Structures are given as structure tokens and as C-alpha cells.
Short mmCIF file of C-alpha atoms in Angstrom, two decimals:
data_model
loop_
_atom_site.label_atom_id
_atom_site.label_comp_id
_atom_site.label_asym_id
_atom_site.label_seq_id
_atom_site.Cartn_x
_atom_site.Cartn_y
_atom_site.Cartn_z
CA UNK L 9 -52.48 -60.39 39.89
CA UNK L 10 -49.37 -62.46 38.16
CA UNK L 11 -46.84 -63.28 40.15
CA UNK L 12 -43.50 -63.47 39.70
CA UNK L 13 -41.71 -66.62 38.62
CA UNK L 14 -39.89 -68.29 40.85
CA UNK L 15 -35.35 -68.58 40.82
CA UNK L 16 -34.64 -71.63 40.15
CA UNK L 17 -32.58 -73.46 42.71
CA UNK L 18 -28.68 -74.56 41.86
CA UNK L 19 -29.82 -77.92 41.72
CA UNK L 20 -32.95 -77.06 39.33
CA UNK L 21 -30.63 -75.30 37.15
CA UNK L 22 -27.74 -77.99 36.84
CA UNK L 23 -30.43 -80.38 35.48
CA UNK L 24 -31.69 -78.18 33.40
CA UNK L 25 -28.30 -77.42 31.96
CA UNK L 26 -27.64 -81.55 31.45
CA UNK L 27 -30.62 -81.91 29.99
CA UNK L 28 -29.91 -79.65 26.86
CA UNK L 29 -26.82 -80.88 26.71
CA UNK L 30 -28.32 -84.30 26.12
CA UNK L 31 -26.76 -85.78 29.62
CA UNK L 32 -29.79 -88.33 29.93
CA UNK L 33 -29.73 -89.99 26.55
CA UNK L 34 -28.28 -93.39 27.06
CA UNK L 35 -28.21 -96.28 24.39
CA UNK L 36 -29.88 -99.12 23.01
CA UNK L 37 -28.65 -101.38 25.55
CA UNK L 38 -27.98 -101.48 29.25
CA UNK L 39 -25.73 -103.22 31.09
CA UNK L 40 -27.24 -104.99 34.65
CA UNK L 41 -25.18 -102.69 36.98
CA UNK L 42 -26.46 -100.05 35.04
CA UNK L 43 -30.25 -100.55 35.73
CA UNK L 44 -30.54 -98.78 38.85
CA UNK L 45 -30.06 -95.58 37.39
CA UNK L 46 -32.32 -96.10 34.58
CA UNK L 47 -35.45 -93.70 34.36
CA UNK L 48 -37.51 -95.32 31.62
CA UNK L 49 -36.62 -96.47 27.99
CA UNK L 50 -38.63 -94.64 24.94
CA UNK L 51 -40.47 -96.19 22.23
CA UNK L 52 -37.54 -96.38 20.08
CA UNK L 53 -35.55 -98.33 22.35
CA UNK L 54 -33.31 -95.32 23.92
CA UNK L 55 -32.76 -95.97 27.67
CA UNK L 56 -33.27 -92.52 29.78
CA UNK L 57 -30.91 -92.27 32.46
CA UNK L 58 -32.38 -90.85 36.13
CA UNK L 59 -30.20 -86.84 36.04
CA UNK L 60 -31.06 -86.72 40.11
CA UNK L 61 -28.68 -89.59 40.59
CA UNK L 62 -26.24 -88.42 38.32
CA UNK L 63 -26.01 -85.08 40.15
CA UNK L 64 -25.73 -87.10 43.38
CA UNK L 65 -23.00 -88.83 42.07
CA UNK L 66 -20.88 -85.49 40.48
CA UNK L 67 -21.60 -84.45 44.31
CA UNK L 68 -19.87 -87.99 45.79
CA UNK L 69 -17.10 -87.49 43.12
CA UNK L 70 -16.29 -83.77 44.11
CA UNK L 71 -16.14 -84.79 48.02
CA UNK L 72 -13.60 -87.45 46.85
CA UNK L 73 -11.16 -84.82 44.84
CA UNK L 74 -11.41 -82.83 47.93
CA UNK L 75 -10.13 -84.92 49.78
CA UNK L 76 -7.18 -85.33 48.39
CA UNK L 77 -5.15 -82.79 49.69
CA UNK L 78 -2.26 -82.82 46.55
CA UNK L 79 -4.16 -82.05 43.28
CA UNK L 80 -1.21 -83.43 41.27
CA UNK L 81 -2.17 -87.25 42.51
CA UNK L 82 -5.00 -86.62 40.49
CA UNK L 83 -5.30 -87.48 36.68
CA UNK L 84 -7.91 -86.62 34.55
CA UNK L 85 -8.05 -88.89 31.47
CA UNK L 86 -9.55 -89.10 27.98
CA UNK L 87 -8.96 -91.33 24.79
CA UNK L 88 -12.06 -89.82 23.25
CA UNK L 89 -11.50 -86.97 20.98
CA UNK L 90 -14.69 -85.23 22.53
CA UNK L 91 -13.13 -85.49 25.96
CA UNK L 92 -9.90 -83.81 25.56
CA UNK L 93 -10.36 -80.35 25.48
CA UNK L 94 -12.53 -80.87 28.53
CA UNK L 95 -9.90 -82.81 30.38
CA UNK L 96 -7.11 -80.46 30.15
CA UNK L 97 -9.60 -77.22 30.78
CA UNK L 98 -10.37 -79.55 33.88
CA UNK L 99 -7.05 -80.11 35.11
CA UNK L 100 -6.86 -76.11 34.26
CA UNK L 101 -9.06 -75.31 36.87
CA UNK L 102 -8.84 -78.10 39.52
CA UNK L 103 -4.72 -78.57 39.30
CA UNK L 104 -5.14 -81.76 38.64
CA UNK L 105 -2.44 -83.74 35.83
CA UNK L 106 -4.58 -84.46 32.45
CA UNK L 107 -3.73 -87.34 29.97
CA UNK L 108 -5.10 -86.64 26.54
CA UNK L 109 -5.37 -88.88 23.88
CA UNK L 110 -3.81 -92.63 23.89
CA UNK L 111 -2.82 -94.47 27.27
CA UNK L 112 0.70 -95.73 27.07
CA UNK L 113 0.69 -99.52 28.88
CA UNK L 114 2.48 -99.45 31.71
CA UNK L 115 1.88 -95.99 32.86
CA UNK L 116 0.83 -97.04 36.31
CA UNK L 117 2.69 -100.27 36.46
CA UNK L 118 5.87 -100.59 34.89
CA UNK L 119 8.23 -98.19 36.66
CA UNK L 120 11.21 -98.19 34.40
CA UNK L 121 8.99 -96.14 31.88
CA UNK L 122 10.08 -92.39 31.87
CA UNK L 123 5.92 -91.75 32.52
CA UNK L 124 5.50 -93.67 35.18
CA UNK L 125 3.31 -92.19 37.79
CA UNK L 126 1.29 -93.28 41.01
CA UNK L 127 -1.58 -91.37 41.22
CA UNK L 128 -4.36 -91.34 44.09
CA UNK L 129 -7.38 -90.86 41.82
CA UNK L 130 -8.30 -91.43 38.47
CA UNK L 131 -10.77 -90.05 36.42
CA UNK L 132 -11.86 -91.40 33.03
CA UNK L 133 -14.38 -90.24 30.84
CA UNK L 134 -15.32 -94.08 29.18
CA UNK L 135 -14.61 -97.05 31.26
CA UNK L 136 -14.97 -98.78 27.53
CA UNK L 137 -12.33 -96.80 25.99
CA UNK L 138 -10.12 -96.33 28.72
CA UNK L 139 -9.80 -100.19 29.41
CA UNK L 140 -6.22 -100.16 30.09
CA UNK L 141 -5.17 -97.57 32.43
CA UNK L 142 -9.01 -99.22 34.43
CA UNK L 143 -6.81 -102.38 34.57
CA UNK L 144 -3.59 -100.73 35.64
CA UNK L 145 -5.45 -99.15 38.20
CA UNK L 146 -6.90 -102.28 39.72
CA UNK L 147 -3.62 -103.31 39.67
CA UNK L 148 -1.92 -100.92 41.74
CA UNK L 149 -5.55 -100.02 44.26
CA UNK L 150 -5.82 -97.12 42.41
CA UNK L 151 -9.37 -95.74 43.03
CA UNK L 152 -11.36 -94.65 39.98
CA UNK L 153 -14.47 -92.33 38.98
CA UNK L 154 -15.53 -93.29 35.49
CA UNK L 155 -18.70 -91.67 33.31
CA UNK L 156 -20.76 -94.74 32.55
CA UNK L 157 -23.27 -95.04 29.94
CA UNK L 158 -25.80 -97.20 29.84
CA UNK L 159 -23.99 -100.27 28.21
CA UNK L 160 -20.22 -99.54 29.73
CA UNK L 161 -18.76 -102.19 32.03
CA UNK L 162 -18.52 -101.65 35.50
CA UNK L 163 -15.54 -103.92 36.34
CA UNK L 164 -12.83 -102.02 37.99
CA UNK L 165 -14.77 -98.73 38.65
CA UNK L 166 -15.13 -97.85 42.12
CA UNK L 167 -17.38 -94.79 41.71
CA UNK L 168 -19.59 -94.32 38.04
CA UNK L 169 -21.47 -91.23 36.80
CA UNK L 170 -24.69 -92.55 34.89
CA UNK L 171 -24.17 -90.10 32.08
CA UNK L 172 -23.78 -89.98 28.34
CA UNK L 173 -20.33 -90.03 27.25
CA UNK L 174 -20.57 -90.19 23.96
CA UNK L 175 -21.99 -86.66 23.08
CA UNK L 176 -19.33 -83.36 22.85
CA UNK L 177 -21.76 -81.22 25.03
CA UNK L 178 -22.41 -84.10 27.36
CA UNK L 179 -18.98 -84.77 28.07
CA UNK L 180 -18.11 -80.76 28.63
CA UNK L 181 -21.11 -80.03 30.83
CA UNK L 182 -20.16 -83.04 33.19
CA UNK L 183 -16.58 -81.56 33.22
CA UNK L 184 -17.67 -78.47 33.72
CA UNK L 185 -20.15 -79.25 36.71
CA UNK L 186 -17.86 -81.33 38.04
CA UNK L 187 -15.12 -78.44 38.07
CA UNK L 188 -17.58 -76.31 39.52
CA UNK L 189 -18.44 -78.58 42.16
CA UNK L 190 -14.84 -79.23 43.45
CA UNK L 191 -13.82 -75.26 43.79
CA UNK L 192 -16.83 -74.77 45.68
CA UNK L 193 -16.41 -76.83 47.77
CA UNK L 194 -12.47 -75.91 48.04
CA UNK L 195 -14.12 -72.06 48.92
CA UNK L 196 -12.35 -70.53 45.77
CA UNK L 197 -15.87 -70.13 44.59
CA UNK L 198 -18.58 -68.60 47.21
CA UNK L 199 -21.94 -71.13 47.39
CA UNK L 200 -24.64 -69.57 45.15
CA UNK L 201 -22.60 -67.40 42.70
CA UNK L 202 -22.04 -68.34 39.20
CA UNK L 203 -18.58 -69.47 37.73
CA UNK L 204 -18.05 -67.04 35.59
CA UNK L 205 -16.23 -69.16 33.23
CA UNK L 206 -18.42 -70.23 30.25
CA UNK L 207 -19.36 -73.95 29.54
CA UNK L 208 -18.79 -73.25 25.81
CA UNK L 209 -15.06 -73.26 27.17
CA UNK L 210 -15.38 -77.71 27.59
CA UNK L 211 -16.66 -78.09 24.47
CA UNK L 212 -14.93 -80.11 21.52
CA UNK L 213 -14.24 -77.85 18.86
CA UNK L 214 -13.98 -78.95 15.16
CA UNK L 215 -10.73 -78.15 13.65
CA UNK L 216 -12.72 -76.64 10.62
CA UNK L 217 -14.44 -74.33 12.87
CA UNK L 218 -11.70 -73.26 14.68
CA UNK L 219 -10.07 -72.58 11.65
CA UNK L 220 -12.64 -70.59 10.21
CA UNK L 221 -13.14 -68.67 13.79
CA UNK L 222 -9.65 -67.63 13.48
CA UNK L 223 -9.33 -66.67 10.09
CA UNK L 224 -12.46 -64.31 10.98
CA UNK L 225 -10.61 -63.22 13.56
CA UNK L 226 -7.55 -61.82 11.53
CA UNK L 227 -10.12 -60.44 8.88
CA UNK L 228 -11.74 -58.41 11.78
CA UNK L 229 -8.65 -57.41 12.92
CA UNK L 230 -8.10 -53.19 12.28
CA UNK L 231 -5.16 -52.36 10.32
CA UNK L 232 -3.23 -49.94 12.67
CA UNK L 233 -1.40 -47.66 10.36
CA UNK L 234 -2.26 -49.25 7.16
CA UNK L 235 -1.68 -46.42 4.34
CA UNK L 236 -3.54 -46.90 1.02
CA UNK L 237 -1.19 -45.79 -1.66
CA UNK L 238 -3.72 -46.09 -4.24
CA UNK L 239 -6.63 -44.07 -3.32
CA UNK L 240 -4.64 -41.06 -4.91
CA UNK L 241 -4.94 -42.67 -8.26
CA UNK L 242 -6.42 -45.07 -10.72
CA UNK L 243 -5.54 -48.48 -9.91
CA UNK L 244 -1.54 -49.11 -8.96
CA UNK L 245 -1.00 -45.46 -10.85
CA UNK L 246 -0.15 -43.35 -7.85
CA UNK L 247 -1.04 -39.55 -8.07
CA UNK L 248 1.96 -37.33 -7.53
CA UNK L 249 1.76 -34.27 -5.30
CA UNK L 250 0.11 -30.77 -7.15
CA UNK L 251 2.55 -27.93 -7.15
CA UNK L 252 -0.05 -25.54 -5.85
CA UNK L 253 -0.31 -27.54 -2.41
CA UNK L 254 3.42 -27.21 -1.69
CA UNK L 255 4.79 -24.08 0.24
CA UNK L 256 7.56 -22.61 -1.18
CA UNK L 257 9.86 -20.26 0.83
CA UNK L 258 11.76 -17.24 -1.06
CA UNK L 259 15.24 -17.56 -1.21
CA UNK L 260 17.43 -14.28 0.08
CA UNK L 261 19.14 -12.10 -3.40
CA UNK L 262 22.77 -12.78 -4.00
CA UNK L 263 25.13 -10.33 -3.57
CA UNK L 264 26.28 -8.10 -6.44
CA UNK L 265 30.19 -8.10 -7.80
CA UNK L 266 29.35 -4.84 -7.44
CA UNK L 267 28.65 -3.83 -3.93
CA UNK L 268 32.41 -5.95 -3.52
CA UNK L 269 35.39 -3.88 -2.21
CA UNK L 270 37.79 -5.30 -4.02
CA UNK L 271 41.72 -4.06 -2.45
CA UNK L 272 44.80 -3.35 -5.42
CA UNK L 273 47.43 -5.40 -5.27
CA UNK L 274 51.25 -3.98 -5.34
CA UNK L 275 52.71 -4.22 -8.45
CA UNK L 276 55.38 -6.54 -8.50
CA UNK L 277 59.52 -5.79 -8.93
CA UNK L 278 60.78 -5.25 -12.37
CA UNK L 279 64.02 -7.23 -13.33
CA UNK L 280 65.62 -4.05 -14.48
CA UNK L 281 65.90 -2.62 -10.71
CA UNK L 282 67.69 -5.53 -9.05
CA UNK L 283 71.36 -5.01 -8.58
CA UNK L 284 73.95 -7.19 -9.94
CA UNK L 285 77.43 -7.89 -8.42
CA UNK L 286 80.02 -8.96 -10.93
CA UNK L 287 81.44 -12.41 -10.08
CA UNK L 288 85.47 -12.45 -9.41
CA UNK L 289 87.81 -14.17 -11.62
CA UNK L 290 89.05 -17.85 -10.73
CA UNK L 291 92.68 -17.69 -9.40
CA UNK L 292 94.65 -19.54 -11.71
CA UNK L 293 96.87 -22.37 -9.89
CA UNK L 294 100.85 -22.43 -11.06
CA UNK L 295 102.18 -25.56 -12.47
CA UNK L 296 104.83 -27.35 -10.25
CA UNK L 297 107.24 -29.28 -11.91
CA UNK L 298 106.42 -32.86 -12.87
CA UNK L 299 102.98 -32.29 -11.99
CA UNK L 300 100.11 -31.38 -14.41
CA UNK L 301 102.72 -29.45 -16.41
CA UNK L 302 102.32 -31.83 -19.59
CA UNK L 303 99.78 -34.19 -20.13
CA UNK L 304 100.91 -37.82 -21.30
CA UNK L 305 99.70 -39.07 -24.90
CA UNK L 306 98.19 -41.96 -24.92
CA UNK L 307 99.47 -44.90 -26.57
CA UNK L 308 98.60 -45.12 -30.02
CA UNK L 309 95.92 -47.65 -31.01
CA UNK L 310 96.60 -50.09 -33.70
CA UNK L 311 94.29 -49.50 -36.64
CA UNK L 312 91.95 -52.31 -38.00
CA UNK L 313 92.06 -53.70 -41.14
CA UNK L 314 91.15 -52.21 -44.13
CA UNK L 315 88.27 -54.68 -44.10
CA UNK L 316 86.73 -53.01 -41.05
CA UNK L 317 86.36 -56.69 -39.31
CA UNK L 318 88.64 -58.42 -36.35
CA UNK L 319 90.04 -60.98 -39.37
CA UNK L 320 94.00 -59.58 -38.27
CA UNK L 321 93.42 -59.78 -34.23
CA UNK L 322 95.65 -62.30 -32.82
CA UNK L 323 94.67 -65.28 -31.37
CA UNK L 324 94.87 -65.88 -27.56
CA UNK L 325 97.06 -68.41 -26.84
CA UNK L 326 96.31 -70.99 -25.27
CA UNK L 327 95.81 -72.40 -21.78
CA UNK L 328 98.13 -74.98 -21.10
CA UNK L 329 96.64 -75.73 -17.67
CA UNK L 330 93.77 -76.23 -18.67
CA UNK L 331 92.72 -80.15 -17.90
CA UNK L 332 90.10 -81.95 -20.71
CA UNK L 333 86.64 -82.13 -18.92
CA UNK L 334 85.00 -85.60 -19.66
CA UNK L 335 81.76 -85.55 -20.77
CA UNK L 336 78.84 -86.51 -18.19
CA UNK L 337 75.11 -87.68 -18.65
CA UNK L 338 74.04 -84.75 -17.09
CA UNK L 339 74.43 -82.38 -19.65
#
């Protein structure tokens, strides 16, 4: 009789997830503080890191974000390209402050910089990489959890994740177990369910491929409302309306001049019939003597010359007051 298989435990299942995602593939080389968490090298020289210690150590790191009772003291840090998407879905989930892409100097040291900032953790994804804000951190006893390959230096990093931090599903699963890890043990997630946010979610995405997801996207996309003006005709000819598919309504008969009462109009007065009173005479008013009785004659004119011109008009005489104007430069 076959039995069942058996569920895999949490644990069983978080390795299994690391390893095909590549978690335990170190490098070439290995750096002496790195040894103890060395499984075995391969015949082609590739060191094998030890996943039970690295899931002991995403458990040590969650306990020490959970303690901190502010999640904004926390920043989650990445100079990698395949670490930033997974740093700021981190901070999505955990609260936490994320710092993607280059470290300014100074950030946790020089406080007349506008991004100056004290945090009480610090997470980094490559202690090689993220060399400077390690150093700043020293500097001000900042404590820090760092994702150490086989060959990174250990200088400066309080608590290291034997991992591989050079792969784009490496870095997202740690992310994403390490999420996980920290809101169960905050009790936003119950112990043994399943986060139902996907891993896929941590991933570094290629900008080709998100650019190509998206344009399927809009292709997929149903036109809502979209009217095809040329499936009436042949190419951009569109096919107007037939006459027998439009209802016509029958107009009511005018009226005839006919059926119209039409009223006579009164004839209008003739001319002959009006009456006409004969104006009076104008009184005539008697001349007084002296007055109006005989009309002066004018003076008579003296006739022009023969010539018809003015040649015989006198002169006018002259003015003898008249004073002699000097001439001026105005004029």
C-alpha cells in the first residue's frame, strides 16, 4: 500500500526554495572568516556554502529587526542593480527606509548634509560594494547585517548571511525570506501560513522585459467602445446607409385655398362723396398814412462799362494810418 508523501516542514521548504534560486553557489575563492560556513568546494573550484546556517542566520537577523521597536531606524541598502527592487519591496513590507543605488559619503557622518540620518540598523546586500556606508557605520556604532559571499570582507560587519549575492534570484529570495521572517515574528503573519505575496515580486527585472510585458499589456487591453468605421465598406470607403432600412413617417396633407373662408373687405370712400367747405377770403388791411402806402425805389445802380469789366471802379483811397511793417526772418 503507498503511502502518502510527507508536507514538508517550513524549514524544508525555505531550503528548498534557496536552493533553486542558486543561494548556495559561492565563488572561486573564500575568504578565512568565511570558512566556517563552507559545505564543500566542487571539482571546478566553486565553494558550496552550508543553507542550514544561512537560515540560522536570516532567523538571528529577523530577531534583531524586531527588536527595534521604530522601523524607520532601519535602512535597507543596495548599490547593486540586482538588489534594488528587492530593497525597496523590503522596506515595502517591513517599514523600514531603503537606499537604492549609490551611497552619498557622509550620509551617516557628516551632519550638515540635507541626508543625514542616524539609523539603528543597517542592512546591506554586499559588504564589497557597500564599502562606504560599512565604514560610516563603524564610525558612528552603527550595527550592521551584511549578505556575505564567499570572498567578501568581514571587517565592519557585525552579523553576515553566508549567501550568494551576486545572483538576481538569490538576492530576492533572501529579501523575501527575510521579510517573511520579520512579520511573523511581528504576528502580522500567523506561524505556518504562506505569505501570500509572490517571490517573483523581489526579483530584478530587465528593463527590456518590462518593456515588452507592458506593451503586451496595452495590446491585451479590450477596446471599450471602439467603433470600426470600416467594416461597412472596402477599405477607408465607408458604406452609406440603404434607403430601404430607414423609417419614414407620412407627413399630414396641407390645407386647400379652398376649404379657406376668406371675409370681404368694405370698399373704401370715393373722393367724390367728401364734402368741401369753401375757404373765406383774406381781410384786406387799410393803408395808414406814411406806412406801407408807397414803397421806396431803390437807388439806382451805376452801370458798368461798356467793356463789361471793373476797369472804371474807383480806387480806394488810401490808408493814411497805416504804419510800414518791416520785414522779419520769419516769413
Amino acid at each position: 500500500m503507498a503511502t502518502a508523501p510527507r508536507a514538508l516542514s517550513q524549514v524544508e521548504e525555505d531550503i528548498q526554495m534557496m536552493l533553486a534560486s542558486d543561494v548556495h553557489l559561492g565563488t572561486k575563492n573564500c575568504d578565512f572568516q568565511m570558512e566556517r560556513y563552507i559545505f564543500k568546494r566542487r571539482s571546478d573550484g566553486i565553494y558550496i556554502i552550508n543553507l542550514a546556517k544561512t537560515w540560522e542566520k536570516l532567523q538571528l537577523a529577523a530577531r534583531v529587526i524586531v527588536a527595534i521597536e521604530n522601523p524607520q531606524d532601519i535602512i535597507v541598502q543596495s548599490a547593486r542593480p540586482y538588489g534594488q527592487r528587492a530593497v525597496l519591496k523590503f522596506a515595502q513590507y517591513t517599514g523600514a527606509q531603503a537606499l537604492a543605488g549609490r551611497h552619498t559619503p557622509g550620509t551617516f557622518t557628516n551632519q550638515l548634509q540635507t541626508s543625514f540620518c542616524e539609523p539603528r540598523l543597517l542592512i546591506l546586500t554586499d559588504p564589497r560594494t557597500d564599502h562606504q556606508p560599512i565604514k560610516e557605520a563603524a564610525l558612528g556604532n552603527i550595527p550592521t547585517i551584511a549578505f556575505c559571499d564567499t570572498d567578501s570582507p568581514m571587517r565592519y560587519v557585525d552579523i553576515g548571511i553566508p549567501a550568494n549575492n551576486k545572483g538576481k534570484h538569490s538576492i530576492g529570495c533572501l529579501y523575501w525570506l527575510l521579510a517573511r521572517m520579520v512579520l511573523q515574528m511581528r504576528g502580522t503573519i500567523r506561524p505556518g501560513h504562506k505569505w501570500d505575496v509572490m517571490v517573483d515580486l523581489f526579483f530584478y527585472r530587465e528593463p527590456e522585459e518590462a518593456k515588452e510585458k507592458e506593451e503586451e499589456d496595452l495590446a491585451a487591453a479590450p477596446d471599450y467602445g471602439a467603433v470600426d468605421y470600416a467594416a461597412g465598406g472596402v477599405g477607408d470607403q465607408w458604406a452609406p446607409p440603404l434607403v430601404s432600412d430607414v423609417q419614414w413617417t407620412e407627413m399630414p396633407a396641407p390645407a386647400q385655398v379652398s376649404d379657406v373662408q376668406w371675409t370681404e373687405m368694405p370698399a373704401p370712400a370715393q373722393v367724390s362723396d367728401v364734402q368741401w367747405t369753401e375757404m373765406p377770403a383774406p381781410t384786406q388791411v387799410p393803408a395808414e398814412a406814411g406806412e406801407w402806402a408807397t414803397a421806396q425805389v431803390p437807388a439806382a445802380v451805376a452801370p458798368l462799362s461798356s467793356t463789361g469789366g471793373w476797369d472804371d471802379a474807383a480806387a480806394p483811397a488810401p490808408v493814411e494810418s497805416a504804419e510800414v511793417v518791416k520785414p522779419t526772418g520769419w516769413d
